Short mmCIF file of C-alpha atoms in Angstrom, two decimals:
data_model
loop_
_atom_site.label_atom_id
_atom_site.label_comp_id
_atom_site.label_asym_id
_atom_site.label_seq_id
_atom_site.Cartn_x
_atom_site.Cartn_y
_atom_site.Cartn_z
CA UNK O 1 3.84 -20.00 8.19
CA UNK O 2 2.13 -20.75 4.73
CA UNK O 3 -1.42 -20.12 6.31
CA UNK O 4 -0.37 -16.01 6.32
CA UNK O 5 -0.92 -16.07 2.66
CA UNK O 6 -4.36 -17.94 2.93
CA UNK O 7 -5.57 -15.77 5.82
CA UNK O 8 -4.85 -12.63 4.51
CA UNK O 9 -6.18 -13.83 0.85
CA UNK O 10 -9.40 -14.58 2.15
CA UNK O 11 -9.72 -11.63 4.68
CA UNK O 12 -8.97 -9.11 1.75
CA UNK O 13 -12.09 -10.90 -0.48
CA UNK O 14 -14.44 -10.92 2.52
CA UNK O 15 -13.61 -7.46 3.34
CA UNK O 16 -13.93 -5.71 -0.23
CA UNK O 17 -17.27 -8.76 -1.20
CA UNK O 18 -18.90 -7.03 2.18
CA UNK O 19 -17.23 -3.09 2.11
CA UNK O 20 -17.06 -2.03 -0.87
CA UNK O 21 -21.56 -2.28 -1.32
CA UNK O 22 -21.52 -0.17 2.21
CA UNK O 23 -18.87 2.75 0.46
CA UNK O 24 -20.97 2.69 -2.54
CA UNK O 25 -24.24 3.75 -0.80
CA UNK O 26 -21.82 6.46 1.25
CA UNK O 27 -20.25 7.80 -2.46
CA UNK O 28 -23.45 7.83 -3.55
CA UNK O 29 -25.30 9.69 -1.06
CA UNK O 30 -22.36 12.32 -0.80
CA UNK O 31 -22.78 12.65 -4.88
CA UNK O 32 -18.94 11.88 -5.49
CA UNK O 33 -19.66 10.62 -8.97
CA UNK O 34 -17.67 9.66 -12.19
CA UNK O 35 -16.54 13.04 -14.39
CA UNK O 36 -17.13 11.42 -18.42
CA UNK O 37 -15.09 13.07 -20.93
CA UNK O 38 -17.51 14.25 -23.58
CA UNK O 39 -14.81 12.95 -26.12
CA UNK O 40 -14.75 9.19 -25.09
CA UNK O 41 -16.83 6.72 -26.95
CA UNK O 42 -20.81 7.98 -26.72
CA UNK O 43 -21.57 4.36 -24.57
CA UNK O 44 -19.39 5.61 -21.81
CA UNK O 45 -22.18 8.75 -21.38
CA UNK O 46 -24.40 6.29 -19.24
CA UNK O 47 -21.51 5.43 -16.67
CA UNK O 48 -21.82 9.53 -15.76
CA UNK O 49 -22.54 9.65 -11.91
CA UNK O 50 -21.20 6.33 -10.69
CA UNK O 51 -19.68 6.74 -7.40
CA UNK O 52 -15.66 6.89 -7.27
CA UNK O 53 -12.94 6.48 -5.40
CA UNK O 54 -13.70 3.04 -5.14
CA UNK O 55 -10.15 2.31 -4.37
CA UNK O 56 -10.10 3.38 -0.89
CA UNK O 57 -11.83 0.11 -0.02
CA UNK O 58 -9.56 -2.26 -1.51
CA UNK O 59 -6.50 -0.46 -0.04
CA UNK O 60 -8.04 -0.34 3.36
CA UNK O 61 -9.49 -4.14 3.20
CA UNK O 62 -5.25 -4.93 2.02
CA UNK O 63 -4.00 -3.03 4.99
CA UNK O 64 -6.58 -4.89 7.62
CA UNK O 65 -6.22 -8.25 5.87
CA UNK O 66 -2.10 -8.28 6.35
CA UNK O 67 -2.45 -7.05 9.73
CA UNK O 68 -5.53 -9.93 10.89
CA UNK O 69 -3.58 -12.06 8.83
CA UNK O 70 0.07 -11.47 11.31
CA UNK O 71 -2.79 -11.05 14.33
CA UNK O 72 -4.44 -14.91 13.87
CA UNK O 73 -0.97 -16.36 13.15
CA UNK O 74 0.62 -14.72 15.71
CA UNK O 75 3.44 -13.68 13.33
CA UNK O 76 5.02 -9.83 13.33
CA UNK O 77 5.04 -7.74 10.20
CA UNK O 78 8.61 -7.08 8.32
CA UNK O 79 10.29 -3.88 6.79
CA UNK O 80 9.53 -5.52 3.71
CA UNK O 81 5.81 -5.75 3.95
CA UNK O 82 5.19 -2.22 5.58
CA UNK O 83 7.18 -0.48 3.35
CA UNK O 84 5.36 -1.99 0.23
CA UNK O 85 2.00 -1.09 2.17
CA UNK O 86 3.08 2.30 2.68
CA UNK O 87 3.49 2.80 -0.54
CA UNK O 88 0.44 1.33 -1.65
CA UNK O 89 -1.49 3.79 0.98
CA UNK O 90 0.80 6.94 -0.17
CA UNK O 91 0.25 6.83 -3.64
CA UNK O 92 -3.21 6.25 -2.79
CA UNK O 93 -3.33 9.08 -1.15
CA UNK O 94 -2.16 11.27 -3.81
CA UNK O 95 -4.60 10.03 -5.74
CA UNK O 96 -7.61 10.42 -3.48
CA UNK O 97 -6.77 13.96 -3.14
CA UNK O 98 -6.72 14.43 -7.02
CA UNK O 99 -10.44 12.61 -7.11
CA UNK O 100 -11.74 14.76 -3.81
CA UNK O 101 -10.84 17.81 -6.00
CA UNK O 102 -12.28 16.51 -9.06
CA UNK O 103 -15.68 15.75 -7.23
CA UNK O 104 -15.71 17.95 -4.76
CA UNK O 105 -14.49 21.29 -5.75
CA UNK O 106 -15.83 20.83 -9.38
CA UNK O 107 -12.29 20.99 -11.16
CA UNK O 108 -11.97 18.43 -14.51
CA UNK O 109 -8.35 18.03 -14.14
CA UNK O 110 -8.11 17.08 -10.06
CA UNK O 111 -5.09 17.80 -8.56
CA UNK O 112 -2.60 20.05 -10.80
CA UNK O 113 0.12 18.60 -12.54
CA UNK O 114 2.98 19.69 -10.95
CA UNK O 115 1.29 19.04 -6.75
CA UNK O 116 0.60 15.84 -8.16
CA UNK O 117 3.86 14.85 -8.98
CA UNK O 118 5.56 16.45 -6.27
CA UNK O 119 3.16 14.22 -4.24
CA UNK O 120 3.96 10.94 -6.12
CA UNK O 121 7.68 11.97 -6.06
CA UNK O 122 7.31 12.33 -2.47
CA UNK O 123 6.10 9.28 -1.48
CA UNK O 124 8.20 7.27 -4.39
CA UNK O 125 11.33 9.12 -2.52
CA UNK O 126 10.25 8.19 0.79
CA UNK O 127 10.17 4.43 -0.47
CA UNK O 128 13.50 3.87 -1.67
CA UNK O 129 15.17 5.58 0.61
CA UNK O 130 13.65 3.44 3.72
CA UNK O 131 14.06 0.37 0.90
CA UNK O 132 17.58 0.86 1.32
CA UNK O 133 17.62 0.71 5.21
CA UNK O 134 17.19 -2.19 8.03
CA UNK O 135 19.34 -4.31 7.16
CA UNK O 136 18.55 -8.57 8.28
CA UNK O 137 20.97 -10.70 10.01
CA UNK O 138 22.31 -11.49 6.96
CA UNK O 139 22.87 -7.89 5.79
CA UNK O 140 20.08 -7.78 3.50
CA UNK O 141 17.76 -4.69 3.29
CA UNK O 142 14.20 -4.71 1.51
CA UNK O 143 15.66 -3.82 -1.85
CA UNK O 144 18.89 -4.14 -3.22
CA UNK O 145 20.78 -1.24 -5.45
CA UNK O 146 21.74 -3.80 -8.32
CA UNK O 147 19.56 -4.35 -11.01
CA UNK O 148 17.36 -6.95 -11.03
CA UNK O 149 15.31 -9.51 -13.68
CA UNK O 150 14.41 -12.85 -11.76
CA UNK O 151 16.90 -12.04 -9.37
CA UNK O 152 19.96 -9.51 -8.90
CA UNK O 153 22.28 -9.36 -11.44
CA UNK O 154 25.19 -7.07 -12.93
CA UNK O 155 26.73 -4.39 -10.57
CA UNK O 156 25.37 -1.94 -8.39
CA UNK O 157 24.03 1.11 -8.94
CA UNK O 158 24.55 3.14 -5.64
CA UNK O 159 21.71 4.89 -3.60
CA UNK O 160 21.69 7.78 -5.48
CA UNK O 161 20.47 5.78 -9.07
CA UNK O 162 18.67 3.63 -7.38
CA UNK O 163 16.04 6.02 -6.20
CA UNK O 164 15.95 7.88 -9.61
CA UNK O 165 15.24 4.26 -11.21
CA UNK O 166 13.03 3.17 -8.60
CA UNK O 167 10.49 6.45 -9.42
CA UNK O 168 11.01 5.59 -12.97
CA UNK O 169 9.45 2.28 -12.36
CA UNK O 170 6.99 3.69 -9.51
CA UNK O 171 6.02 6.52 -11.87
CA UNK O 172 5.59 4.28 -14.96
CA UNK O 173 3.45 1.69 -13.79
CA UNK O 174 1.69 3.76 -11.66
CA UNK O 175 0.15 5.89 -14.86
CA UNK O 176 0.20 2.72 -16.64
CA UNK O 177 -2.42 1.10 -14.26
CA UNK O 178 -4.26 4.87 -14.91
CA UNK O 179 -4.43 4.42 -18.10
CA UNK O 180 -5.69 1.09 -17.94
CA UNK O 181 -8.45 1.63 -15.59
CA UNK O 182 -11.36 2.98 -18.53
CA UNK O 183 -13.38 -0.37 -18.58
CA UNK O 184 -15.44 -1.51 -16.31
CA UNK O 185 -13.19 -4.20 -14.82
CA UNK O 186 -10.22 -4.40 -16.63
CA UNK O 187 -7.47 -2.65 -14.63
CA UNK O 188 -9.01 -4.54 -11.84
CA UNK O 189 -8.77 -8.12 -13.39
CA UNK O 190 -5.53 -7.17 -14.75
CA UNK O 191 -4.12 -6.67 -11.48
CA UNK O 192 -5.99 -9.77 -9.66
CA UNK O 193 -3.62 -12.04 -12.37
CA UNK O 194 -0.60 -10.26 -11.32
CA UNK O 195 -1.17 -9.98 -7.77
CA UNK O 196 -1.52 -14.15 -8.08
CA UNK O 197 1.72 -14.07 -9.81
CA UNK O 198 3.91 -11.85 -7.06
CA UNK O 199 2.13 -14.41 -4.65
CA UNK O 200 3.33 -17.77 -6.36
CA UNK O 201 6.70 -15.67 -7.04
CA UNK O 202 7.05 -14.64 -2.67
CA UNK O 203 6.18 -18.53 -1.86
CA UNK O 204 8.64 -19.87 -4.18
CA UNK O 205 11.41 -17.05 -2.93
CA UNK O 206 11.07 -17.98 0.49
CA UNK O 207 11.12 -21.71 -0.44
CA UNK O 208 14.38 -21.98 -2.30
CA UNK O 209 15.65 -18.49 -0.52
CA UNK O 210 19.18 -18.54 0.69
CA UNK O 211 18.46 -18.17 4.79
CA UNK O 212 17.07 -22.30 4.07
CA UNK O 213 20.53 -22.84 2.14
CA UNK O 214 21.74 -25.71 4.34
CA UNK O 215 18.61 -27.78 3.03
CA UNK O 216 18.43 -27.16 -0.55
CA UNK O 217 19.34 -29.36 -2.95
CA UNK O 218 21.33 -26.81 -5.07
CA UNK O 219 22.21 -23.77 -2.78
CA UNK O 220 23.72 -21.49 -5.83
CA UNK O 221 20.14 -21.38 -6.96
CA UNK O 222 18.76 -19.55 -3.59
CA UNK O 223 17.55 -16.10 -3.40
CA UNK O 224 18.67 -13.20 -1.08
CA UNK O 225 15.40 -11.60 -0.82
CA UNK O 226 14.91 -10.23 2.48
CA UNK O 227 10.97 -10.89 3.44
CA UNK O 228 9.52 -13.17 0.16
CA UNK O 229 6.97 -14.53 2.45
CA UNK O 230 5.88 -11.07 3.74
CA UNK O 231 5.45 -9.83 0.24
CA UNK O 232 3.60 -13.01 -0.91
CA UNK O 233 1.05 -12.10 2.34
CA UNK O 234 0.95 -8.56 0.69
CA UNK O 235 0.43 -9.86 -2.53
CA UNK O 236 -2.15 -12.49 -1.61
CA UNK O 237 -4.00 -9.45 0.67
CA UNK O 238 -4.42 -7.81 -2.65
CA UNK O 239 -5.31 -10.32 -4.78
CA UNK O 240 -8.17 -11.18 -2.55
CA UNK O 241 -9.34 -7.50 -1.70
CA UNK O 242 -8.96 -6.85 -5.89
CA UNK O 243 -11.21 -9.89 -6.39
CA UNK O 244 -13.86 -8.74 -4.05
CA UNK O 245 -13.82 -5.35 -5.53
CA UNK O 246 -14.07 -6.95 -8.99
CA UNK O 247 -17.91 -8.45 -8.24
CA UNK O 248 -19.07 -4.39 -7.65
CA UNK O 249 -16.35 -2.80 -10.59
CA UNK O 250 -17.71 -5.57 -12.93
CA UNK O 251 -19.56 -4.52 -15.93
CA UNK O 252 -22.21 -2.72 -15.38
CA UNK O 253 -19.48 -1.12 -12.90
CA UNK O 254 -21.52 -0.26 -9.93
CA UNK O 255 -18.49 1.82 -8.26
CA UNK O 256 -15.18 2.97 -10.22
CA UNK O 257 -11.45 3.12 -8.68
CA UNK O 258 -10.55 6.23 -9.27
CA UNK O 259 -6.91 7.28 -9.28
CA UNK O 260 -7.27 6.56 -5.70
CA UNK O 261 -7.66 3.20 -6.60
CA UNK O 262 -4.77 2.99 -10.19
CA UNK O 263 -2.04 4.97 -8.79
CA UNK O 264 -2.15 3.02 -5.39
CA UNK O 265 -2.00 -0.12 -7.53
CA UNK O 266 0.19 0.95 -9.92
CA UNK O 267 2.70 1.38 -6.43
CA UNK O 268 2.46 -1.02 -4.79
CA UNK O 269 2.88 -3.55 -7.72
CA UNK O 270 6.35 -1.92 -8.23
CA UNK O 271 7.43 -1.88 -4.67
CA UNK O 272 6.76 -6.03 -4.51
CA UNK O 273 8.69 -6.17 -7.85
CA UNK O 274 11.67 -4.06 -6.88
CA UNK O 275 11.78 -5.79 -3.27
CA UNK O 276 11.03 -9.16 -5.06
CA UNK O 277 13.87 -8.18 -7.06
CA UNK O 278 12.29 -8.45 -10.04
CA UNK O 279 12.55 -5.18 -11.35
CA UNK O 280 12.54 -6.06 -15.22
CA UNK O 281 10.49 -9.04 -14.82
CA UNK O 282 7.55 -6.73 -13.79
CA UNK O 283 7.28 -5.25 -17.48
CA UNK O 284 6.54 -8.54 -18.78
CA UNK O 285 4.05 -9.53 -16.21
CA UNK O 286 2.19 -6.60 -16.37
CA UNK O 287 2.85 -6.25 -19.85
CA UNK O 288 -0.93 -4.96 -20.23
CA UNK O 289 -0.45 -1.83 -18.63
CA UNK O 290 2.58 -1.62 -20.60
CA UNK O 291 0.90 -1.91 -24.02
CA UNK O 292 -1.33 0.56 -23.09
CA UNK O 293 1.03 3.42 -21.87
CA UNK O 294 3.05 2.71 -24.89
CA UNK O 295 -0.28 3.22 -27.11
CA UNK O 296 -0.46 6.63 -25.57
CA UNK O 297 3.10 7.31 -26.00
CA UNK O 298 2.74 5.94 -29.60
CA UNK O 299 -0.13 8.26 -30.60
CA UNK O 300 1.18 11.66 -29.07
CA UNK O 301 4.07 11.11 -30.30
CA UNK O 302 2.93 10.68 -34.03
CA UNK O 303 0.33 13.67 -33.50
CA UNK O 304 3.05 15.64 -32.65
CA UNK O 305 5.49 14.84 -35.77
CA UNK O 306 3.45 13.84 -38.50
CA UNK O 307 -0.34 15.53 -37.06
CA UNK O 308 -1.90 12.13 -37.62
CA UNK O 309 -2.82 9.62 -35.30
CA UNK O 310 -1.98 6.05 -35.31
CA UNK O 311 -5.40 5.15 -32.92
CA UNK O 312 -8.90 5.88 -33.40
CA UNK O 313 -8.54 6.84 -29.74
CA UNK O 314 -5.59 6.06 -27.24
CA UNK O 315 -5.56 4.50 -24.70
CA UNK O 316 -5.88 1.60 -26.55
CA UNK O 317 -8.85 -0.24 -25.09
CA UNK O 318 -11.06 2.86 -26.59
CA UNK O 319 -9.73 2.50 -30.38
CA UNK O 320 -11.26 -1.34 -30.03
CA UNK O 321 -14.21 0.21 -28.49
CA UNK O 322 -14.38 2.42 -31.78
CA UNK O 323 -13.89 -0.10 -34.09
CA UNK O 324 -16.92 -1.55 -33.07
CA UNK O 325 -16.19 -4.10 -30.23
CA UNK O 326 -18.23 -3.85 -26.80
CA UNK O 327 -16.62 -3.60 -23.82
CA UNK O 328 -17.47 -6.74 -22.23
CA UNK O 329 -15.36 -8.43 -25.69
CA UNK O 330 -12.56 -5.39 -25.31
CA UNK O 331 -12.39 -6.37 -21.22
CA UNK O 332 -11.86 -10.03 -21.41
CA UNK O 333 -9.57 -10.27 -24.29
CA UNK O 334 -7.19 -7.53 -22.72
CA UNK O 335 -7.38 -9.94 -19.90
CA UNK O 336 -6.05 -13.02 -21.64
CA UNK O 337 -3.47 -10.81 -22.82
CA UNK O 338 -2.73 -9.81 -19.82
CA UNK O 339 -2.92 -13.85 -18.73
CA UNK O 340 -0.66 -14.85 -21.19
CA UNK O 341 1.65 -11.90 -19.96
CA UNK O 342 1.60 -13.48 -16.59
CA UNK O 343 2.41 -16.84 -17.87
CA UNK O 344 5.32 -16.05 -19.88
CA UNK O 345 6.65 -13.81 -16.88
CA UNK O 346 6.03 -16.54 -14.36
CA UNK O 347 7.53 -19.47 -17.07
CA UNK O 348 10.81 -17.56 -17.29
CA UNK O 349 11.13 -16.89 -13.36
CA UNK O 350 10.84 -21.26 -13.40
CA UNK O 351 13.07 -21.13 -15.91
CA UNK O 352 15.93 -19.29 -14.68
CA UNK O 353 15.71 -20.90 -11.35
CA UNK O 354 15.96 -24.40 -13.60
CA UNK O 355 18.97 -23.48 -15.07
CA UNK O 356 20.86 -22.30 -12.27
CA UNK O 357 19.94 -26.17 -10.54
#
């Protein structure tokens, strides 16, 4: 069952290494190329014209790496991993039409604000509503209405909070992962660490998960998640198909994202945390993309009161740029950051499974 996590891994790398050189030449010969703010750091000027969007071939190369992946192991997809998928794709969607506009019909600001949140409202709606359905032989459904950390705790919410939390969280990351995605590379790295994490995190689940309880050693550690494996095929699927992409998004980026490419990330990494059930965890492991919203929150916010700003330039990753560092140097130490993020998130999901053994 474990070799659905290595198929679909290495499906999603060979698919983006090969795809993503073969949507750069169509980008490019179509002229969808990167809008530059003219009030970013005077380096960026150069990157003016790079074909976007790039994020359609990492979501597709996902999609067709879980599906080979259930295809060559002859196993059948779950609730679980379709709904995080669809997510992934919806978002992505939204976010493809705010690029086409951008490109295409020659408009700076894409898709306006209020059709793009009624889009991404949409689609979050759609996904924790049908989170809440299908139900296993055990009774579980993808996602559970009590908050979660490293695994359910406290008591429940209802339906109704549920789905305003769970576009809270969709919302949130989703713009964080935006945000992020201004160096060549880093949003994309970011994710590849995390994506490893939710893939370590769906093994372990379906390990010690509470379906095996009659052979584990200590039972009362177990965890009621309803497809870990699926997601940890979902998660795997992207960490490959993010990898791939990375050797073309790389500095000198030869193709960018887009918000095709951050907003579907930025969804589907909180649909395999809230179906992971590790809702709060999340924050931590992605604690880059956190950091960086919160810089933007952090300067408007002080612009706004006092009329001075804390950054040279917010997001943060452009107040280091600045200040004088290159990108490369800004890139890789926001991802050891965003490594030791991962570590600490992963260290206390081993930890709170060691102290309920």
């Amino acid at each position: 069952m474990m070799n659905q996590v290595l198929f679909s891994g290495v499906i999603g790398l060979f698919l983006t290494l090969i795809g993503t050189p073969l949507l750069i030449k169509l980008l490019a010969r179509k002229g969808y190329g990167q809008y530059i703010r003219d009030d970013g750091p005077r380096e960026h000027a150069s990157k003016r014209g790079t074909p976007t969007m790039g994020g359609i071939a990492f979501i597709l190369a996902t999609i067709a790496a879980y599906f080979l992946s259930k295809v060559i192991t002859g196993k059948s997809p779950t609730y679980s991993g379709l709904l995080v998928l669809g997510l992934m794709f919806g978002m992505g969607l939204v976010g493809f039409l705010d690029d086409y506009i951008k490109i295409v019909k020659r408009r700076s600001l894409g898709l306006r604000a209020k059709a793009k949140m009624a889009g991404q409202l949409i689609v979050g709606i759609g996904f924790a509503v049908l989170a809440l359905q299908f139900p296993d032989n055990r009774g579980n459904t993808p996602a559970s209405t009590k908050l979660s950390f490293i695994t359910d705790f406290g008591w429940t919410i209802g339906p109704v909070l549920f789905v305003v939390w769970a576009l809270f969280m969709i919302l949130a990351m989703s713009n964080g992962v935006n945000l992020t995605d201004g160096l060549d590379g880093l949003a994309t790295g970011a994710s590849v660490l995390v994506f490893g994490a939710y893939t370590f995190i769906g093994v372990w689940q379906f390990q010690e998960s509470c379906a095996n309880a009659m052979t584990l050693t200590n039972p009362a550690a177990c965890y009621e998640v309803r497809d870990p494996l699926d997601l940890a095929v979902v998660a795997s699927a992207l960490m490959g198909a993010c990898l791939g992409f990375l050797w073309w998004n790389t500095s000198p980026a030869k193709i960018f994202m887009g918000d095709t490419g951050s907003l579907a990330l930025g969804g589907v990494l909180t649909g395999l945390a809230i179906l992971s059930r590790t809702e709060l965890l999340v924050a931590i492991m992605g604690g880059l993309f956190v950091l960086i919203t919160m810089s933007v929150v952090i300067q408007v916010g002080s612009f706004r009161l006092t009329g001075k700003r804390v950054f040279r330039m917010a997001p943060l990753q452009h107040h280091f740029e600045l200040k004088g560092w290159s990108e490369v140097l800004v890139v890789v130490r926001f991802w050891i950051i965003q490594g030791i993020c991962v570590i600490v998130g992963l260290g206390l999901f081993y930890a709170g499974w060691a102290a309920d053994k």
